Each structure stands twice: as structure tokens, then as C-alpha cells.
Amino acid sequence: MLKELESFGFDKDTFVMYTSDNGPPFPGGRTNFYEAGIKEPMIIFSPENGVRRNEVTASMTSLLDIFPTVLDVFKISTNTTKLTGKSLLPLLVQEPPRNDNDAIFGSQTFHEVTMSYPMRMIRTRRLKLIHNINYNSYFPVDQDLYTSPTFQEILDSILNKTYLPWARDLKSYYQRDEWQLFDTKIDPMEKTNLVQKPKYKKIFEDLKERLMNWQKATHDPWRCAPHGVLQEQGIFKKDPKCFTLGHEVLF
């Protein structure tokens, strides 16, 4: 791409951002918040002088950072607009100090129209918290994934009770806890949910609060689900509130 730009004389005034919209379409990949679903390539080229070249950053970044970056390139002010992403231009000049509390957020509601399974996520450098809002339902499988040889082999091994070396099993893939907390350093395959571990209680509550605050900041219509209903009309228009559905009494 850069060679093509150079051949047409556009390499001196073209800012390039290369990335992907999601992880690969494999089980645990696309439509999931597991690592294979959220890790994406991102390559940035700036024609400006004095920027970093051929280096890798350890900064926590996400697709939410693209829009603020483009605005920054064109020097468009965002003083009157609330953006949850950040400009990546400073990264091109200097690597920022490492902060273990840095986090990215994720939002997934559905992939195909028949695949409603809203999820929200916060991911720090080491920890990841996933909220499976529709956890009482089976996790959906999209059509092209279902017909892939990979998924068919997994399905065949379950139906015929044969061994298949897979990091998960189909039951836990379909049926997920409402909250999933993973330590990606000691559990890179994300097999052990730490939500119920006393050692991680405070971590869980802290990450949960940060995720909820992000949902409020982005006016997420699912921020009260699944155990509450959001009221944002009438007297609650300026101060939306969540009201319980009484699930804690029924179950």
C-alpha cells in the first residue's frame, strides 16, 4: 500500500491506518470477547517528520481510538464533544509510561439478526471482565462459522463422543456465566472464571464499576440489563435510572 502511494506521489501527504473489524471467524474468535475475538492488527503510518518508524507500541488501544485520531490529524477540536476513545498521534512521537490500570472496552450486541447476544467487556493489561447480558440463552453461532470444517469437527466430536483437543468444550461455549473474569497472564486460554474466587472479589467489583461507568458515559441502552429496566423518559429524562425487575426474588 505504501509503495503504491509512493508511486503516485501521495506518500508525503497521506496518513494511513490499517486494522481489522474483528478477530478471525473461528470458535472463540469473531463475535466473542475472548482474546482471539478482540486482538486485531493496527498499523499506523504518518508522513510527518520526527515520528517513530518500524516500532511496536505496548499501549492499550482499540477501534474507538480511530475517530479521535482522525480528528486530531485534521486539528478538529472536540472540546464540546465527549469521546470515549483517545487520539493515537502522541504514540507516534513517544511511548507513554506503562500504566497497569489502562483499559479498553468492548461492545457486542449481535452479528446476524438471529444472533442476539449482547455482551460488554473491560480489558486491562492483565485482567478481563465480560458481562454476558443474555447469559440464560445459548451463545449463538453464525452461519458461515457453522459450515466451516473447524466447527463441524468440533460438533462431530461432541455428537460422536470422540476426543478433540480444544481449549474449551461445546457446553461451556454455549452456556456462559453472566460474569466472566479472566487473568490472561496465568490463564491465556481463558478457561477459569475467577468471579467466585474470594481473592478476586475486590478486583471483580472494581472492574464491574468501571464497566458500568463506561456504559453510562456511552448511554448504553443495555446498562441496566438483564436484572433491571432503564427509565430515561419523563421525569427521568435528565437523570436516567435503573429499576429492578425482581429477579433476585424469583431465582
PDB file of C-alpha atoms in Angstrom:
ATOM      1  CA  MET A   1       0.000   0.000   0.000  1.00  0.00           C
ATOM      2  CA  LEU A   2       2.753   2.441   0.949  1.00  0.00           C
ATOM      3  CA  LYS A   3       4.649   1.619  -2.233  1.00  0.00           C
ATOM      4  CA  GLU A   4       1.525   2.340  -4.275  1.00  0.00           C
ATOM      5  CA  LEU A   5       1.089   5.682  -2.526  1.00  0.00           C
ATOM      6  CA  GLU A   6       4.721   6.494  -3.224  1.00  0.00           C
ATOM      7  CA  SER A   7       4.407   5.545  -6.894  1.00  0.00           C
ATOM      8  CA  PHE A   8       1.594   8.074  -7.304  1.00  0.00           C
ATOM      9  CA  GLY A   9       3.319  10.758  -5.249  1.00  0.00           C
ATOM     10  CA  PHE A  10       0.901  10.621  -2.317  1.00  0.00           C
ATOM     11  CA  ASP A  11       3.306   9.255   0.301  1.00  0.00           C
ATOM     12  CA  LYS A  12       4.228  12.717   1.633  1.00  0.00           C
ATOM     13  CA  ASP A  13       0.688  13.806   2.489  1.00  0.00           C
ATOM     14  CA  THR A  14      -1.242  10.615   3.300  1.00  0.00           C
ATOM     15  CA  PHE A  15      -1.916   9.352   6.830  1.00  0.00           C
ATOM     16  CA  VAL A  16      -2.547   5.586   6.877  1.00  0.00           C
ATOM     17  CA  MET A  17      -4.325   3.458   9.491  1.00  0.00           C
ATOM     18  CA  TYR A  18      -4.585  -0.269   8.789  1.00  0.00           C
ATOM     19  CA  THR A  19      -6.699  -2.513  11.010  1.00  0.00           C
ATOM     20  CA  SER A  20      -9.488  -5.110  11.067  1.00  0.00           C
ATOM     21  CA  ASP A  21     -13.060  -5.122  12.347  1.00  0.00           C
ATOM     22  CA  ASN A  22     -12.777  -8.268  14.494  1.00  0.00           C
ATOM     23  CA  GLY A  23     -10.844 -11.454  15.110  1.00  0.00           C
ATOM     24  CA  PRO A  24     -10.878 -14.466  12.772  1.00  0.00           C
ATOM     25  CA  PRO A  25     -14.175 -16.367  12.191  1.00  0.00           C
ATOM     26  CA  PHE A  26     -13.338 -19.375  14.340  1.00  0.00           C
ATOM     27  CA  PRO A  27     -14.864 -20.693  17.593  1.00  0.00           C
ATOM     28  CA  GLY A  28     -13.794 -18.260  20.301  1.00  0.00           C
ATOM     29  CA  GLY A  29     -12.886 -15.700  17.651  1.00  0.00           C
ATOM     30  CA  ARG A  30     -15.268 -13.347  15.872  1.00  0.00           C
ATOM     31  CA  THR A  31     -18.435 -12.442  17.872  1.00  0.00           C
ATOM     32  CA  ASN A  32     -16.596 -13.363  21.099  1.00  0.00           C
ATOM     33  CA  PHE A  33     -14.736 -11.287  23.671  1.00  0.00           C
ATOM     34  CA  TYR A  34     -12.157 -13.998  24.170  1.00  0.00           C
ATOM     35  CA  GLU A  35      -8.655 -12.955  23.103  1.00  0.00           C
ATOM     36  CA  ALA A  36      -8.977 -14.419  19.603  1.00  0.00           C
ATOM     37  CA  GLY A  37     -12.047 -12.267  19.056  1.00  0.00           C
ATOM     38  CA  ILE A  38     -10.641  -8.906  20.127  1.00  0.00           C
ATOM     39  CA  LYS A  39      -6.975  -8.995  19.109  1.00  0.00           C
ATOM     40  CA  GLU A  40      -6.674  -7.142  15.825  1.00  0.00           C
ATOM     41  CA  PRO A  41      -3.814  -5.731  13.776  1.00  0.00           C
ATOM     42  CA  MET A  42      -3.250  -1.992  13.782  1.00  0.00           C
ATOM     43  CA  ILE A  43      -0.538  -0.315  11.740  1.00  0.00           C
ATOM     44  CA  ILE A  44      -0.201   3.462  11.525  1.00  0.00           C
ATOM     45  CA  PHE A  45       1.927   5.430   9.087  1.00  0.00           C
ATOM     46  CA  SER A  46       2.390   9.178   9.304  1.00  0.00           C
ATOM     47  CA  PRO A  47       4.261  11.212   6.683  1.00  0.00           C
ATOM     48  CA  GLU A  48       5.261  13.772   9.317  1.00  0.00           C
ATOM     49  CA  ASN A  49       8.901  14.220  10.285  1.00  0.00           C
ATOM     50  CA  GLY A  50      10.087  13.176  13.736  1.00  0.00           C
ATOM     51  CA  VAL A  51       7.662  10.281  14.212  1.00  0.00           C
ATOM     52  CA  ARG A  52       8.535   6.734  15.247  1.00  0.00           C
ATOM     53  CA  ARG A  53       9.232   4.261  12.438  1.00  0.00           C
ATOM     54  CA  ASN A  54       9.166   0.453  12.462  1.00  0.00           C
ATOM     55  CA  GLU A  55       8.383   0.254  16.184  1.00  0.00           C
ATOM     56  CA  VAL A  56       5.799  -1.604  18.243  1.00  0.00           C
ATOM     57  CA  THR A  57       3.827   0.100  20.998  1.00  0.00           C
ATOM     58  CA  ALA A  58       2.635  -1.580  24.182  1.00  0.00           C
ATOM     59  CA  SER A  59      -0.158   0.962  24.586  1.00  0.00           C
ATOM     60  CA  MET A  60      -3.722  -0.263  25.120  1.00  0.00           C
ATOM     61  CA  THR A  61      -5.633   0.789  22.006  1.00  0.00           C
ATOM     62  CA  SER A  62      -8.958  -0.035  20.368  1.00  0.00           C
ATOM     63  CA  LEU A  63     -11.061   0.862  17.340  1.00  0.00           C
ATOM     64  CA  LEU A  64     -12.682   3.589  19.448  1.00  0.00           C
ATOM     65  CA  ASP A  65      -9.396   5.476  19.094  1.00  0.00           C
ATOM     66  CA  ILE A  66      -9.640   5.798  15.302  1.00  0.00           C
ATOM     67  CA  PHE A  67     -12.159   8.654  15.200  1.00  0.00           C
ATOM     68  CA  PRO A  68     -10.339  10.860  17.757  1.00  0.00           C
ATOM     69  CA  THR A  69      -7.099  10.197  15.879  1.00  0.00           C
ATOM     70  CA  VAL A  70      -8.581  11.314  12.550  1.00  0.00           C
ATOM     71  CA  LEU A  71      -9.964  14.458  14.183  1.00  0.00           C
ATOM     72  CA  ASP A  72      -6.525  15.150  15.632  1.00  0.00           C
ATOM     73  CA  VAL A  73      -4.872  14.714  12.225  1.00  0.00           C
ATOM     74  CA  PHE A  74      -7.124  17.427  10.816  1.00  0.00           C
ATOM     75  CA  LYS A  75      -6.799  19.526  14.000  1.00  0.00           C
ATOM     76  CA  ILE A  76     -10.536  19.442  14.644  1.00  0.00           C
ATOM     77  CA  SER A  77     -11.408  20.397  18.219  1.00  0.00           C
ATOM     78  CA  THR A  78     -13.505  18.041  20.354  1.00  0.00           C
ATOM     79  CA  ASN A  79     -13.858  20.345  23.353  1.00  0.00           C
ATOM     80  CA  THR A  80     -17.649  20.289  23.110  1.00  0.00           C
ATOM     81  CA  THR A  81     -17.921  16.589  22.287  1.00  0.00           C
ATOM     82  CA  LYS A  82     -17.491  13.639  24.626  1.00  0.00           C
ATOM     83  CA  LEU A  83     -15.412  10.867  23.074  1.00  0.00           C
ATOM     84  CA  THR A  84     -14.512   7.666  24.898  1.00  0.00           C
ATOM     85  CA  GLY A  85     -11.560   6.998  22.610  1.00  0.00           C
ATOM     86  CA  LYS A  86      -8.249   8.854  22.505  1.00  0.00           C
ATOM     87  CA  SER A  87      -6.019  10.210  19.769  1.00  0.00           C
ATOM     88  CA  LEU A  88      -3.127   7.918  18.902  1.00  0.00           C
ATOM     89  CA  LEU A  89      -0.954  10.678  17.447  1.00  0.00           C
ATOM     90  CA  PRO A  90       1.097  11.068  20.664  1.00  0.00           C
ATOM     91  CA  LEU A  91       2.094   7.389  20.328  1.00  0.00           C
ATOM     92  CA  LEU A  92       3.782   8.181  17.038  1.00  0.00           C
ATOM     93  CA  VAL A  93       6.173  10.530  18.822  1.00  0.00           C
ATOM     94  CA  GLN A  94       6.831   8.877  22.174  1.00  0.00           C
ATOM     95  CA  GLU A  95       5.882   5.682  24.012  1.00  0.00           C
ATOM     96  CA  PRO A  96       3.784   6.617  27.087  1.00  0.00           C
ATOM     97  CA  PRO A  97       4.671   5.386  30.585  1.00  0.00           C
ATOM     98  CA  ARG A  98       3.229   1.966  31.320  1.00  0.00           C
ATOM     99  CA  ASN A  99       0.033   2.038  33.385  1.00  0.00           C
ATOM    100  CA  ASP A 100      -1.370  -1.303  34.507  1.00  0.00           C
ATOM    101  CA  ASN A 101      -4.774   0.317  35.066  1.00  0.00           C
ATOM    102  CA  ASP A 102      -5.140   1.262  31.403  1.00  0.00           C
ATOM    103  CA  ALA A 103      -8.173  -0.409  29.867  1.00  0.00           C
ATOM    104  CA  ILE A 104     -10.098  -0.849  26.663  1.00  0.00           C
ATOM    105  CA  PHE A 105     -13.826  -1.534  26.401  1.00  0.00           C
ATOM    106  CA  GLY A 106     -15.883  -3.683  24.066  1.00  0.00           C
ATOM    107  CA  SER A 107     -19.498  -3.861  22.990  1.00  0.00           C
ATOM    108  CA  GLN A 108     -21.194  -6.681  21.067  1.00  0.00           C
ATOM    109  CA  THR A 109     -24.967  -6.968  20.625  1.00  0.00           C
ATOM    110  CA  PHE A 110     -25.485  -9.224  17.617  1.00  0.00           C
ATOM    111  CA  HIS A 111     -23.698 -10.385  14.485  1.00  0.00           C
ATOM    112  CA  GLU A 112     -26.578 -11.664  12.389  1.00  0.00           C
ATOM    113  CA  VAL A 113     -30.187 -10.651  13.018  1.00  0.00           C
ATOM    114  CA  THR A 114     -30.905 -14.050  14.623  1.00  0.00           C
ATOM    115  CA  MET A 115     -27.831 -13.858  16.862  1.00  0.00           C
ATOM    116  CA  SER A 116     -28.897 -11.505  19.633  1.00  0.00           C
ATOM    117  CA  TYR A 117     -26.432 -11.983  22.491  1.00  0.00           C
ATOM    118  CA  PRO A 118     -25.455  -8.614  23.996  1.00  0.00           C
ATOM    119  CA  MET A 119     -22.119  -8.559  25.818  1.00  0.00           C
ATOM    120  CA  ARG A 120     -19.947  -5.840  27.301  1.00  0.00           C
ATOM    121  CA  MET A 121     -16.271  -6.048  28.263  1.00  0.00           C
ATOM    122  CA  ILE A 122     -13.438  -4.268  30.019  1.00  0.00           C
ATOM    123  CA  ARG A 123      -9.866  -5.444  29.394  1.00  0.00           C
ATOM    124  CA  THR A 124      -6.835  -4.191  31.315  1.00  0.00           C
ATOM    125  CA  ARG A 125      -3.279  -5.291  30.573  1.00  0.00           C
ATOM    126  CA  ARG A 126      -3.802  -8.479  32.548  1.00  0.00           C
ATOM    127  CA  LEU A 127      -7.456  -8.873  33.502  1.00  0.00           C
ATOM    128  CA  LYS A 128     -10.652  -9.140  31.508  1.00  0.00           C
ATOM    129  CA  LEU A 129     -14.256  -8.901  32.683  1.00  0.00           C
ATOM    130  CA  ILE A 130     -17.081  -9.948  30.357  1.00  0.00           C
ATOM    131  CA  HIS A 131     -20.756  -9.300  31.054  1.00  0.00           C
ATOM    132  CA  ASN A 132     -22.928 -11.788  29.179  1.00  0.00           C
ATOM    133  CA  ILE A 133     -26.229  -9.932  29.380  1.00  0.00           C
ATOM    134  CA  ASN A 134     -28.227 -12.687  27.686  1.00  0.00           C
ATOM    135  CA  TYR A 135     -26.491 -15.437  29.662  1.00  0.00           C
ATOM    136  CA  ASN A 136     -29.641 -17.545  30.098  1.00  0.00           C
ATOM    137  CA  SER A 137     -29.648 -18.185  26.350  1.00  0.00           C
ATOM    138  CA  TYR A 138     -27.278 -20.352  24.368  1.00  0.00           C
ATOM    139  CA  PHE A 139     -24.417 -18.487  22.728  1.00  0.00           C
ATOM    140  CA  PRO A 140     -25.325 -18.223  19.016  1.00  0.00           C
ATOM    141  CA  VAL A 141     -23.278 -19.492  16.078  1.00  0.00           C
ATOM    142  CA  ASP A 142     -23.257 -17.600  12.793  1.00  0.00           C
ATOM    143  CA  GLN A 143     -23.972 -19.388   9.523  1.00  0.00           C
ATOM    144  CA  ASP A 144     -20.520 -19.284   7.941  1.00  0.00           C
ATOM    145  CA  LEU A 145     -18.866 -20.434  11.167  1.00  0.00           C
ATOM    146  CA  TYR A 146     -21.299 -23.343  11.432  1.00  0.00           C
ATOM    147  CA  THR A 147     -20.464 -24.598   7.942  1.00  0.00           C
ATOM    148  CA  SER A 148     -16.705 -24.301   8.474  1.00  0.00           C
ATOM    149  CA  PRO A 149     -14.678 -27.543   8.758  1.00  0.00           C
ATOM    150  CA  THR A 150     -13.390 -26.359  12.142  1.00  0.00           C
ATOM    151  CA  PHE A 151     -16.802 -26.092  13.782  1.00  0.00           C
ATOM    152  CA  GLN A 152     -18.097 -29.221  12.068  1.00  0.00           C
ATOM    153  CA  GLU A 153     -15.205 -31.208  13.531  1.00  0.00           C
ATOM    154  CA  ILE A 154     -15.975 -29.844  16.996  1.00  0.00           C
ATOM    155  CA  LEU A 155     -19.655 -30.660  16.619  1.00  0.00           C
ATOM    156  CA  ASP A 156     -18.898 -34.131  15.271  1.00  0.00           C
ATOM    157  CA  SER A 157     -16.630 -34.920  18.223  1.00  0.00           C
ATOM    158  CA  ILE A 158     -19.404 -33.985  20.654  1.00  0.00           C
ATOM    159  CA  LEU A 159     -22.151 -35.901  18.883  1.00  0.00           C
ATOM    160  CA  ASN A 160     -19.989 -38.998  18.431  1.00  0.00           C
ATOM    161  CA  LYS A 161     -18.248 -38.695  21.810  1.00  0.00           C
ATOM    162  CA  THR A 162     -14.764 -38.686  20.324  1.00  0.00           C
ATOM    163  CA  TYR A 163     -11.742 -36.824  21.660  1.00  0.00           C
ATOM    164  CA  LEU A 164     -10.876 -33.441  20.217  1.00  0.00           C
ATOM    165  CA  PRO A 165      -8.032 -31.299  21.619  1.00  0.00           C
ATOM    166  CA  TRP A 166      -9.776 -27.965  22.068  1.00  0.00           C
ATOM    167  CA  ALA A 167      -9.211 -25.338  24.759  1.00  0.00           C
ATOM    168  CA  ARG A 168     -12.937 -25.362  25.566  1.00  0.00           C
ATOM    169  CA  ASP A 169     -15.865 -27.713  25.376  1.00  0.00           C
ATOM    170  CA  LEU A 170     -19.058 -27.033  23.476  1.00  0.00           C
ATOM    171  CA  LYS A 171     -21.196 -26.955  26.630  1.00  0.00           C
ATOM    172  CA  SER A 172     -19.226 -24.109  28.231  1.00  0.00           C
ATOM    173  CA  TYR A 173     -19.037 -22.378  24.845  1.00  0.00           C
ATOM    174  CA  TYR A 174     -22.829 -22.395  24.504  1.00  0.00           C
ATOM    175  CA  GLN A 175     -23.737 -21.833  28.171  1.00  0.00           C
ATOM    176  CA  ARG A 176     -21.851 -18.980  29.809  1.00  0.00           C
ATOM    177  CA  ASP A 177     -21.953 -17.404  33.240  1.00  0.00           C
ATOM    178  CA  GLU A 178     -23.380 -13.903  33.470  1.00  0.00           C
ATOM    179  CA  TRP A 179     -19.978 -12.572  34.531  1.00  0.00           C
ATOM    180  CA  GLN A 180     -16.645 -13.977  33.391  1.00  0.00           C
ATOM    181  CA  LEU A 181     -13.369 -12.777  34.905  1.00  0.00           C
ATOM    182  CA  PHE A 182     -10.070 -13.990  33.492  1.00  0.00           C
ATOM    183  CA  ASP A 183      -6.438 -13.428  34.395  1.00  0.00           C
ATOM    184  CA  THR A 184      -4.899 -13.575  30.936  1.00  0.00           C
ATOM    185  CA  LYS A 185      -1.357 -13.801  32.295  1.00  0.00           C
ATOM    186  CA  ILE A 186      -1.786 -17.087  34.157  1.00  0.00           C
ATOM    187  CA  ASP A 187      -4.736 -18.294  32.070  1.00  0.00           C
ATOM    188  CA  PRO A 188      -4.142 -17.202  28.456  1.00  0.00           C
ATOM    189  CA  MET A 189      -6.737 -19.664  27.141  1.00  0.00           C
ATOM    190  CA  GLU A 190      -9.370 -18.111  29.456  1.00  0.00           C
ATOM    191  CA  LYS A 191     -10.624 -21.398  30.860  1.00  0.00           C
ATOM    192  CA  THR A 192     -11.010 -20.462  34.545  1.00  0.00           C
ATOM    193  CA  ASN A 193     -13.704 -17.989  35.591  1.00  0.00           C
ATOM    194  CA  LEU A 194     -12.470 -16.155  38.705  1.00  0.00           C
ATOM    195  CA  VAL A 195     -15.679 -14.317  39.615  1.00  0.00           C
ATOM    196  CA  GLN A 196     -16.484 -16.611  42.548  1.00  0.00           C
ATOM    197  CA  LYS A 197     -12.929 -16.665  43.913  1.00  0.00           C
ATOM    198  CA  PRO A 198     -12.713 -14.661  47.196  1.00  0.00           C
ATOM    199  CA  LYS A 199      -9.221 -13.468  46.225  1.00  0.00           C
ATOM    200  CA  TYR A 200     -10.662 -11.678  43.191  1.00  0.00           C
ATOM    201  CA  LYS A 201     -13.777 -10.203  44.803  1.00  0.00           C
ATOM    202  CA  LYS A 202     -12.454  -6.627  45.005  1.00  0.00           C
ATOM    203  CA  ILE A 203     -10.955  -6.848  41.510  1.00  0.00           C
ATOM    204  CA  PHE A 204     -14.305  -8.030  40.166  1.00  0.00           C
ATOM    205  CA  GLU A 205     -16.194  -5.195  41.855  1.00  0.00           C
ATOM    206  CA  ASP A 206     -13.695  -2.567  40.669  1.00  0.00           C
ATOM    207  CA  LEU A 207     -13.782  -3.743  37.049  1.00  0.00           C
ATOM    208  CA  LYS A 208     -17.554  -4.040  37.169  1.00  0.00           C
ATOM    209  CA  GLU A 209     -17.853  -0.435  38.376  1.00  0.00           C
ATOM    210  CA  ARG A 210     -15.512   0.816  35.637  1.00  0.00           C
ATOM    211  CA  LEU A 211     -17.513  -1.068  33.013  1.00  0.00           C
ATOM    212  CA  MET A 212     -20.812   0.309  34.329  1.00  0.00           C
ATOM    213  CA  ASN A 213     -19.404   3.854  34.315  1.00  0.00           C
ATOM    214  CA  TRP A 214     -18.357   3.409  30.694  1.00  0.00           C
ATOM    215  CA  GLN A 215     -21.832   2.172  29.795  1.00  0.00           C
ATOM    216  CA  LYS A 216     -23.344   5.242  31.430  1.00  0.00           C
ATOM    217  CA  ALA A 217     -20.917   7.547  29.631  1.00  0.00           C
ATOM    218  CA  THR A 218     -21.814   5.983  26.276  1.00  0.00           C
ATOM    219  CA  HIS A 219     -25.570   5.957  27.024  1.00  0.00           C
ATOM    220  CA  ASP A 220     -25.655   2.197  26.572  1.00  0.00           C
ATOM    221  CA  PRO A 221     -29.334   1.097  26.366  1.00  0.00           C
ATOM    222  CA  TRP A 222     -28.334  -2.262  27.921  1.00  0.00           C
ATOM    223  CA  ARG A 223     -26.711  -0.779  31.024  1.00  0.00           C
ATOM    224  CA  CYS A 224     -29.491  -1.925  33.362  1.00  0.00           C
ATOM    225  CA  ALA A 225     -29.926  -5.373  31.828  1.00  0.00           C
ATOM    226  CA  PRO A 226     -30.599  -8.146  32.488  1.00  0.00           C
ATOM    227  CA  HIS A 227     -31.889  -7.634  36.032  1.00  0.00           C
ATOM    228  CA  GLY A 228     -33.219  -4.099  35.676  1.00  0.00           C
ATOM    229  CA  VAL A 229     -35.074  -1.795  33.322  1.00  0.00           C
ATOM    230  CA  LEU A 230     -33.778   1.598  32.195  1.00  0.00           C
ATOM    231  CA  GLN A 231     -36.087   4.563  32.725  1.00  0.00           C
ATOM    232  CA  GLU A 232     -34.994   7.634  30.737  1.00  0.00           C
ATOM    233  CA  GLN A 233     -38.289   9.289  29.807  1.00  0.00           C
ATOM    234  CA  GLY A 234     -40.447  11.832  31.612  1.00  0.00           C
ATOM    235  CA  ILE A 235     -39.044  12.784  34.995  1.00  0.00           C
ATOM    236  CA  PHE A 236     -36.010  10.547  34.365  1.00  0.00           C
ATOM    237  CA  LYS A 237     -35.015  12.147  31.065  1.00  0.00           C
ATOM    238  CA  LYS A 238     -32.230  14.237  32.598  1.00  0.00           C
ATOM    239  CA  ASP A 239     -31.256  11.644  35.179  1.00  0.00           C
ATOM    240  CA  PRO A 240     -31.856   8.088  33.840  1.00  0.00           C
ATOM    241  CA  LYS A 241     -32.139   5.360  36.455  1.00  0.00           C
ATOM    242  CA  CYS A 242     -32.200   1.580  36.649  1.00  0.00           C
ATOM    243  CA  PHE A 243     -35.113  -0.138  38.371  1.00  0.00           C
ATOM    244  CA  THR A 244     -35.105  -3.752  39.492  1.00  0.00           C
ATOM    245  CA  LEU A 245     -37.164  -6.435  37.772  1.00  0.00           C
ATOM    246  CA  GLY A 246     -37.253  -8.549  40.927  1.00  0.00           C
ATOM    247  CA  HIS A 247     -35.101 -11.361  39.562  1.00  0.00           C
ATOM    248  CA  GLU A 248     -33.319 -11.703  42.901  1.00  0.00           C
ATOM    249  CA  VAL A 249     -36.608 -12.834  44.476  1.00  0.00           C
ATOM    250  CA  LEU A 250     -37.614 -15.242  41.724  1.00  0.00           C
ATOM    251  CA  PHE A 251     -34.356 -17.126  41.321  1.00  0.00           C
TER     252      PHE A 251
END
